[in-house]
Amino acid sequence: MTQQETNEAFKVVHQSFSTREAIDEAKRCLHCKVPLCRKGCPINNNIPEFIHQLSKGNIGDAMAIINETSDLPAICGRVCPHEKQCQGSCILNKKGNPIQIGRLESFIADFDTKMQFNRERIVQKSRGKIAVIGSGPAGLTVAGNLARKGFSVTIYEGQKDLGGVLMFGIPEYRLPKTVVRAEIEKIEELGVNFITNTMVGENGLTVDSLFTQGFDAIFMGTGTSVPIDMNDVKGARLRGVNQATYLLHQVNAFNEGAISARNVPIKAGERVGVIGGGNVAMDAARTAIRLGADVTIIYRRTDAEMPAIRAEYEEAMKEGVKFWWKSTATEFIEGRRGRLGSVRIHSEEGDRIEPFDRIFLAIGSRPSSRIVTTTDGIETDEKGYVKIVERPYGMTTRRGVFAGGDVVHRPQTVVLAMKAAQEVALGIEEYVNAVKLLEEIEQGSK
């Protein structure tokens, strides 16, 4: 496929509301005395109030209300599992026609980006100096929260581009990269500093060296960057067996013009299998379909047990993705020239061999050990997830080092990583305030 053909294939599936459509949708809100939508939101967005302001055409006021609880509304409005959270809790859902809360949230955030009429006042950065490792959802949320409260925040990102999983782990048709960059720019306008191409845990840059630079606290928002493999299965190292995250990264990079088509690991007409039943599996399968492949998801459980967002599963079905339920790959069989040729599939009906050109694994991920192995005192569990304490919330077993998001709570959705990060931001604020108070008391007693 040419660049133009690929760009066409990866166009956004669901277009945004027009202003008229958004206001009309907002007017359908019943303004419930007990707003179940807000209870269903992990970060407690004041959904009824921002919808009310939108229904009156007060889009700037609606944006201000959203900013009180969310640092990434244009992203959350697109990728949150709304049917399981706010939208699924809407009282109108009983009639099968809930308020389209996600689309309203993204409309407001996009309108704000386009018009640039609601920029927040920059607060003087006098309360402390915070280092954030990683620019994914958790890192951006901690940075935005603390910058608004007067902390000087610097984000260290190992890659050239900011955004982490938001930039390279979610397909363009679900989350345009222009949206990610616009949200990051808004956080930068709060006074947050960004240092890219800088990996903490390498080349002498460690948690200890960051403390020597004068940071009062450090936040680890490093996520789970190491995908789980199937190396215990025969043939798992054959060429043609890759990680789904690798596919998503390469296709996103191609869509951005960063690499050529020959670096995209799928050719039109190939038979592709995706192993897994989560959102990454759905993203990989729908991406492969757009590249002209014949795609089958192989999942060990039933569709009812599948953790993927239901809407993503239904979209995948519409687009032509096939599903094999209660099925596992027990052997990858070599074909021509040392490449994958077929896969032995075990199901309730017995074993069979199916031809495949490529298999992509989407069976989970785990944290990298880069930071904890270059820092004394940060304890992890047996799987490498960082241990934290309840008070101050989010602090690791190393004083002044905090962690949150997937590196602590296992891989979750963007909004759940944000929720954890908001709680950790409060813990960091509490910790820095306490340390500075003790320092003042000690100096006053001399």
Short mmCIF file of C-alpha atoms in Angstrom, two decimals, residues 50-434:
data_model
loop_
_atom_site.label_atom_id
_atom_site.label_comp_id
_atom_site.label_asym_id
_atom_site.label_seq_id
_atom_site.Cartn_x
_atom_site.Cartn_y
_atom_site.Cartn_z
CA PHE A 50 -19.99 20.34 31.61
CA ILE A 51 -22.85 18.93 29.55
CA HIS A 52 -25.17 21.61 30.98
CA GLN A 53 -22.72 24.36 30.00
CA LEU A 54 -22.37 22.87 26.53
CA SER A 55 -26.15 22.74 26.10
CA LYS A 56 -26.17 26.54 26.63
CA GLY A 57 -23.33 27.04 24.15
CA ASN A 58 -20.82 27.90 26.91
CA ILE A 59 -18.03 25.74 25.51
CA GLY A 60 -15.28 27.64 27.33
CA ASP A 61 -17.00 27.10 30.68
CA ALA A 62 -17.49 23.43 29.83
CA MET A 63 -13.76 23.12 29.15
CA ALA A 64 -12.89 24.82 32.44
CA ILE A 65 -15.03 22.29 34.31
CA ILE A 66 -13.34 19.37 32.56
CA ASN A 67 -9.90 20.79 33.35
CA GLU A 68 -10.70 20.52 37.07
CA THR A 69 -10.44 16.73 36.89
CA SER A 70 -8.88 15.70 33.57
CA ASP A 71 -5.57 16.51 31.90
CA LEU A 72 -6.27 14.54 28.71
CA PRO A 73 -9.95 15.02 27.77
CA ALA A 74 -9.53 14.81 23.99
CA ILE A 75 -7.81 11.45 24.49
CA CYS A 76 -10.19 10.08 27.13
CA GLY A 77 -13.15 11.11 25.00
CA ARG A 78 -11.85 8.81 22.27
CA VAL A 79 -10.29 5.77 23.95
CA CYS A 80 -12.08 5.30 27.30
CA PRO A 81 -14.38 2.25 27.60
CA HIS A 82 -17.41 4.54 27.96
CA GLU A 83 -19.93 1.72 27.75
CA LYS A 84 -18.43 0.28 30.95
CA GLN A 85 -18.13 3.61 32.74
CA CYS A 86 -19.92 6.97 32.39
CA GLN A 87 -22.00 6.22 29.31
CA GLY A 88 -22.88 2.74 30.50
CA SER A 89 -24.15 4.25 33.77
CA CYS A 90 -26.35 6.88 32.07
CA ILE A 91 -30.02 6.40 33.00
CA LEU A 92 -30.96 6.70 29.31
CA ASN A 93 -28.91 3.57 28.65
CA LYS A 94 -31.92 1.59 29.89
CA LYS A 95 -33.64 2.64 26.66
CA GLY A 96 -30.54 1.93 24.63
CA ASN A 97 -29.86 5.59 23.83
CA PRO A 98 -27.40 6.99 26.41
CA ILE A 99 -25.86 10.44 26.14
CA GLN A 100 -22.72 10.18 23.98
CA ILE A 101 -20.51 11.47 26.78
CA GLY A 102 -17.18 10.53 25.23
CA ARG A 103 -17.95 12.27 21.96
CA LEU A 104 -19.13 15.38 23.83
CA GLU A 105 -15.94 15.45 25.90
CA SER A 106 -13.70 15.13 22.84
CA PHE A 107 -15.78 17.76 20.98
CA ILE A 108 -15.26 20.28 23.79
CA ALA A 109 -11.51 19.55 24.02
CA ASP A 110 -11.07 19.71 20.23
CA PHE A 111 -13.01 22.99 20.04
CA ASP A 112 -10.79 24.42 22.76
CA THR A 113 -7.68 23.35 20.84
CA LYS A 114 -8.93 24.84 17.61
CA MET A 115 -10.10 28.16 19.06
CA GLN A 116 -7.40 28.57 21.74
CA PHE A 117 -9.70 30.67 23.87
CA ASN A 118 -9.39 28.89 27.20
CA ARG A 119 -5.75 28.89 28.24
CA GLU A 120 -5.11 28.44 31.95
CA ARG A 121 -3.13 30.92 33.98
CA ILE A 122 0.42 29.72 34.69
CA VAL A 123 0.99 29.40 38.44
CA GLN A 124 4.34 30.53 39.88
CA LYS A 125 6.54 27.45 40.33
CA SER A 126 7.70 27.92 43.91
CA ARG A 127 6.50 24.85 45.80
CA GLY A 128 9.09 22.28 44.78
CA LYS A 129 10.88 20.56 41.93
CA ILE A 130 9.54 17.25 40.57
CA ALA A 131 11.02 14.84 38.02
CA VAL A 132 8.62 12.62 36.07
CA ILE A 133 9.97 9.56 34.24
CA GLY A 134 7.81 8.71 31.25
CA SER A 135 5.37 10.80 29.19
CA GLY A 136 2.49 8.34 28.97
CA PRO A 137 -0.95 8.92 30.55
CA ALA A 138 0.30 8.58 34.14
CA GLY A 139 3.32 10.84 33.69
CA LEU A 140 1.37 13.55 31.86
CA THR A 141 -1.36 13.48 34.50
CA VAL A 142 1.05 13.83 37.42
CA ALA A 143 2.84 16.64 35.60
CA GLY A 144 -0.36 18.54 34.81
CA ASN A 145 -1.74 18.15 38.32
CA LEU A 146 1.41 19.34 40.06
CA ALA A 147 2.15 22.16 37.60
CA ARG A 148 -1.30 23.62 38.28
CA LYS A 149 -0.44 23.62 42.00
CA GLY A 150 2.81 25.54 41.65
CA PHE A 151 5.40 22.78 41.30
CA SER A 152 8.21 22.92 38.75
CA VAL A 153 7.94 19.68 36.76
CA THR A 154 10.34 18.13 34.26
CA ILE A 155 9.36 15.04 32.25
CA TYR A 156 12.10 12.69 31.03
CA GLU A 157 11.13 10.64 27.97
CA GLY A 158 13.37 7.97 26.45
CA GLN A 159 11.90 8.25 22.95
CA LYS A 160 12.09 11.05 20.41
CA ASP A 161 8.34 11.60 20.55
CA LEU A 162 6.30 12.35 23.66
CA GLY A 163 3.18 10.44 24.63
CA GLY A 164 4.32 6.88 25.27
CA VAL A 165 1.57 4.38 24.52
CA LEU A 166 -0.68 7.22 23.37
CA MET A 167 1.65 7.96 20.49
CA PHE A 168 2.70 4.50 19.31
CA GLY A 169 0.41 1.99 21.02
CA ILE A 170 -3.04 3.10 19.81
CA PRO A 171 -3.94 3.11 16.09
CA GLU A 172 -4.46 6.35 14.21
CA TYR A 173 -8.11 5.54 13.42
CA ARG A 174 -8.89 5.49 17.15
CA LEU A 175 -6.56 8.24 18.34
CA PRO A 176 -5.09 10.69 15.81
CA LYS A 177 -1.59 11.72 16.75
CA THR A 178 -2.45 15.38 16.14
CA VAL A 179 -4.83 15.05 19.11
CA VAL A 180 -2.10 13.59 21.33
CA ARG A 181 0.31 16.38 20.43
CA ALA A 182 -2.34 19.03 21.08
CA GLU A 183 -3.04 17.66 24.57
CA ILE A 184 0.68 17.55 25.36
CA GLU A 185 1.05 21.16 24.20
CA LYS A 186 -1.65 22.19 26.68
CA ILE A 187 0.32 20.54 29.49
CA GLU A 188 3.50 22.24 28.28
CA GLU A 189 1.65 25.58 28.46
CA LEU A 190 1.18 24.95 32.19
CA GLY A 191 4.95 25.34 32.52
CA VAL A 192 5.97 21.66 32.34
CA ASN A 193 9.43 21.02 30.87
CA PHE A 194 10.14 18.06 28.55
CA ILE A 195 13.47 16.33 27.93
CA THR A 196 13.27 13.69 25.16
CA ASN A 197 15.72 11.05 23.90
CA THR A 198 16.81 10.63 27.50
CA MET A 199 16.43 7.24 29.17
CA VAL A 200 16.60 7.24 32.96
CA GLY A 201 18.55 4.16 34.01
CA GLU A 202 21.09 4.46 31.20
CA ASN A 203 24.28 6.43 30.49
CA GLY A 204 24.72 7.48 34.10
CA LEU A 205 21.30 9.11 34.48
CA THR A 206 19.68 7.48 37.50
CA VAL A 207 17.22 8.25 40.25
CA ASP A 208 20.19 9.12 42.47
CA SER A 209 21.64 11.56 39.93
CA LEU A 210 18.24 13.23 39.56
CA PHE A 211 18.15 13.84 43.31
CA THR A 212 21.59 15.42 43.12
CA GLN A 213 20.13 17.86 40.57
CA GLY A 214 17.83 19.18 43.28
CA PHE A 215 14.57 17.37 42.62
CA ASP A 216 12.40 17.07 45.73
CA ALA A 217 10.54 13.99 44.48
CA ILE A 218 10.59 11.65 41.48
CA PHE A 219 7.63 9.93 39.82
CA MET A 220 7.98 6.69 37.86
CA GLY A 221 5.31 6.49 35.15
CA THR A 222 7.20 3.98 33.03
CA GLY A 223 4.31 1.62 32.28
CA THR A 224 4.81 -1.95 31.10
CA SER A 225 7.10 -1.74 28.11
CA VAL A 226 8.24 -5.38 27.94
CA PRO A 227 5.75 -7.63 26.08
CA ILE A 228 5.16 -11.18 27.27
CA ASP A 229 6.32 -13.84 24.82
CA MET A 230 5.43 -17.48 24.13
CA ASN A 231 8.97 -18.86 24.07
CA ASP A 232 7.84 -21.97 25.93
CA VAL A 233 5.87 -22.94 22.79
CA LYS A 234 7.79 -24.75 20.07
CA GLY A 235 8.60 -22.52 17.10
CA ALA A 236 7.87 -19.25 18.89
CA ARG A 237 11.16 -17.76 17.67
CA LEU A 238 10.41 -18.35 13.98
CA ARG A 239 10.45 -15.35 11.68
CA GLY A 240 6.86 -14.26 11.28
CA VAL A 241 6.02 -14.56 14.99
CA ASN A 242 6.09 -11.03 16.45
CA GLN A 243 4.59 -8.88 19.16
CA ALA A 244 1.36 -6.98 18.43
CA THR A 245 2.92 -3.90 20.03
CA TYR A 246 5.68 -4.05 17.40
CA LEU A 247 3.08 -4.05 14.64
CA LEU A 248 1.25 -1.08 16.15
CA HIS A 249 4.47 0.87 16.67
CA GLN A 250 5.69 0.29 13.11
CA VAL A 251 2.36 1.17 11.51
CA ASN A 252 2.02 4.33 13.59
CA ALA A 253 5.59 5.29 12.66
CA PHE A 254 4.78 4.69 8.98
CA ASN A 255 1.62 6.77 9.23
CA GLU A 256 3.76 9.55 10.72
CA GLY A 257 6.19 9.30 7.80
CA ALA A 258 9.04 8.20 10.09
CA ILE A 259 9.71 4.88 8.30
CA SER A 260 9.09 3.42 4.86
CA ALA A 261 6.46 0.82 3.90
CA ARG A 262 9.05 -1.98 3.80
CA ASN A 263 9.40 -1.68 7.58
CA VAL A 264 5.71 -2.47 8.15
CA PRO A 265 5.55 -6.18 9.10
CA ILE A 266 2.45 -7.10 7.03
CA LYS A 267 1.82 -7.46 3.32
CA ALA A 268 -1.58 -7.31 1.65
CA GLY A 269 -3.15 -10.73 1.17
CA GLU A 270 -1.29 -12.46 4.00
CA ARG A 271 -3.11 -14.66 6.49
CA VAL A 272 -2.53 -13.18 9.92
CA GLY A 273 -3.36 -14.52 13.38
CA VAL A 274 -3.53 -12.43 16.55
CA ILE A 275 -3.30 -14.28 19.87
CA GLY A 276 -5.11 -12.55 22.74
CA GLY A 277 -8.44 -11.01 23.64
CA GLY A 278 -7.65 -7.56 25.02
CA ASN A 279 -7.66 -4.10 23.50
CA VAL A 280 -4.15 -4.55 22.06
CA ALA A 281 -5.36 -7.66 20.23
CA MET A 282 -8.31 -5.74 18.78
CA ASP A 283 -6.07 -2.86 17.74
CA ALA A 284 -3.60 -5.22 16.07
CA ALA A 285 -6.33 -7.15 14.26
CA ARG A 286 -8.10 -4.04 12.99
CA THR A 287 -4.75 -2.58 11.93
CA ALA A 288 -3.89 -5.75 9.99
CA ILE A 289 -7.30 -5.65 8.26
CA ARG A 290 -6.56 -2.11 7.11
CA LEU A 291 -3.31 -3.32 5.60
CA GLY A 292 -5.18 -5.85 3.46
CA ALA A 293 -4.59 -9.01 5.50
CA ASP A 294 -6.97 -11.89 6.22
CA VAL A 295 -7.14 -11.73 10.03
CA THR A 296 -8.20 -14.19 12.75
CA ILE A 297 -8.08 -13.59 16.51
CA ILE A 298 -7.21 -16.71 18.49
CA TYR A 299 -8.48 -16.49 22.07
CA ARG A 300 -8.37 -19.12 24.81
CA ARG A 301 -11.68 -18.12 26.38
CA THR A 302 -15.16 -17.09 25.20
CA ASP A 303 -16.32 -13.74 23.82
CA ALA A 304 -18.13 -13.07 27.11
CA GLU A 305 -14.81 -13.41 29.00
CA MET A 306 -12.83 -11.26 26.59
CA PRO A 307 -11.43 -8.13 28.33
CA ALA A 308 -11.47 -5.94 25.20
CA ILE A 309 -13.88 -3.01 24.94
CA ARG A 310 -17.11 -4.40 23.54
CA ALA A 311 -17.45 -1.66 20.96
CA GLU A 312 -13.97 -2.47 19.63
CA TYR A 313 -14.91 -6.15 19.29
CA GLU A 314 -18.09 -5.25 17.43
CA GLU A 315 -16.18 -2.92 15.11
CA ALA A 316 -13.63 -5.66 14.44
CA MET A 317 -16.43 -8.05 13.49
CA LYS A 318 -17.91 -5.50 11.09
CA GLU A 319 -14.54 -4.96 9.48
CA GLY A 320 -14.05 -8.65 8.77
CA VAL A 321 -11.92 -9.96 11.64
CA LYS A 322 -12.68 -13.63 12.39
CA PHE A 323 -12.62 -15.13 15.88
CA TRP A 324 -11.71 -18.59 17.16
CA TRP A 325 -12.96 -18.98 20.72
CA LYS A 326 -11.58 -21.42 23.32
CA SER A 327 -8.56 -21.93 21.11
CA THR A 328 -4.84 -21.93 21.85
CA ALA A 329 -1.71 -22.10 19.72
CA THR A 330 0.34 -25.11 20.87
CA GLU A 331 3.02 -25.07 18.17
CA PHE A 332 4.36 -22.73 15.52
CA ILE A 333 5.42 -24.79 12.53
CA GLU A 334 8.21 -23.83 10.18
CA GLY A 335 7.40 -23.27 6.53
CA ARG A 336 9.65 -22.08 3.71
CA ARG A 337 13.03 -20.45 4.34
CA GLY A 338 12.80 -20.68 8.11
CA ARG A 339 9.64 -18.64 8.31
CA LEU A 340 6.35 -19.43 9.99
CA GLY A 341 4.20 -21.63 7.79
CA SER A 342 1.38 -22.88 9.99
CA VAL A 343 0.14 -23.14 13.56
CA ARG A 344 -1.15 -26.09 15.55
CA ILE A 345 -4.42 -25.01 17.16
CA HIS A 346 -5.98 -26.79 20.13
CA SER A 347 -9.72 -26.34 20.73
CA GLU A 348 -12.64 -28.28 22.17
CA GLU A 349 -12.96 -30.07 18.83
CA GLY A 350 -9.37 -31.31 19.06
CA ASP A 351 -6.10 -30.34 17.36
CA ARG A 352 -5.73 -29.04 13.82
CA ILE A 353 -3.05 -27.34 11.75
CA GLU A 354 -3.88 -24.01 10.14
CA PRO A 355 -1.71 -22.10 7.64
CA PHE A 356 -0.59 -18.61 8.71
CA ASP A 357 1.88 -16.17 7.24
CA ARG A 358 2.24 -14.18 10.46
CA ILE A 359 1.26 -14.37 14.10
CA PHE A 360 1.15 -11.39 16.45
CA LEU A 361 1.17 -11.91 20.21
CA ALA A 362 -1.07 -9.74 22.39
CA ILE A 363 -0.96 -11.68 25.66
CA GLY A 364 0.19 -8.95 28.01
CA SER A 365 3.24 -6.99 29.10
CA ARG A 366 5.37 -6.35 32.17
CA PRO A 367 7.56 -3.54 33.52
CA SER A 368 11.13 -2.96 32.47
CA SER A 369 13.71 -3.39 35.24
CA ARG A 370 15.94 -0.58 33.97
CA ILE A 371 15.21 1.88 36.80
CA VAL A 372 14.88 -0.49 39.77
CA THR A 373 18.16 -2.23 38.90
CA THR A 374 20.05 1.08 38.82
CA THR A 375 18.53 2.38 42.06
CA ASP A 376 18.87 1.05 45.60
CA GLY A 377 15.77 0.65 47.72
CA ILE A 378 12.90 0.30 45.23
CA GLU A 379 11.17 -3.00 45.92
CA THR A 380 9.09 -4.91 43.40
CA ASP A 381 6.90 -7.98 43.54
CA GLU A 382 7.82 -11.31 41.94
CA LYS A 383 6.62 -10.08 38.52
CA GLY A 384 8.51 -6.80 38.60
CA TYR A 385 5.66 -4.44 39.54
CA VAL A 386 6.71 -1.63 41.87
CA LYS A 387 5.48 -1.75 45.46
CA ILE A 388 3.98 1.44 46.92
CA VAL A 389 2.71 2.58 50.32
CA GLU A 390 -0.61 4.12 51.29
CA ARG A 391 0.81 7.23 52.95
CA PRO A 392 2.01 9.31 51.34
CA TYR A 393 0.10 7.52 48.65
CA GLY A 394 2.18 6.18 45.79
CA MET A 395 5.61 6.39 47.42
CA THR A 396 7.83 3.39 46.79
CA THR A 397 10.08 1.80 49.40
CA ARG A 398 12.67 4.42 48.41
CA ARG A 399 11.99 7.73 50.13
CA GLY A 400 10.94 10.46 47.72
CA VAL A 401 10.42 8.10 44.77
CA PHE A 402 6.81 7.58 43.72
CA ALA A 403 5.20 5.33 41.13
CA GLY A 404 1.79 4.94 39.53
CA GLY A 405 -0.12 3.67 36.54
CA ASP A 406 0.61 0.35 34.86
CA VAL A 407 4.06 -0.05 36.48
CA VAL A 408 2.19 -0.53 39.79
CA HIS A 409 -1.36 -1.62 39.00
CA ARG A 410 -0.78 -3.91 35.98
CA PRO A 411 -1.84 -2.87 32.47
CA GLN A 412 -5.12 -0.97 32.60
CA THR A 413 -6.99 1.60 30.55
CA VAL A 414 -5.77 5.16 29.98
CA VAL A 415 -8.31 6.63 32.39
CA LEU A 416 -7.44 4.18 35.18
CA ALA A 417 -3.77 5.07 34.81
CA MET A 418 -4.84 8.72 35.08
CA LYS A 419 -6.91 8.01 38.19
CA ALA A 420 -3.95 6.35 39.92
CA ALA A 421 -1.68 9.21 38.85
CA GLN A 422 -4.03 11.82 40.29
CA GLU A 423 -3.93 10.04 43.64
CA VAL A 424 -0.13 9.82 43.51
CA ALA A 425 0.10 13.54 42.67
CA LEU A 426 -1.66 14.26 45.96
CA GLY A 427 0.80 11.96 47.73
CA ILE A 428 3.76 13.81 46.18
CA GLU A 429 2.29 17.16 47.22
CA GLU A 430 1.80 15.88 50.78
CA TYR A 431 5.35 14.50 50.92
CA VAL A 432 7.10 17.61 49.60
CA ASN A 433 5.08 19.87 51.90
CA ALA A 434 6.03 17.73 54.91
#
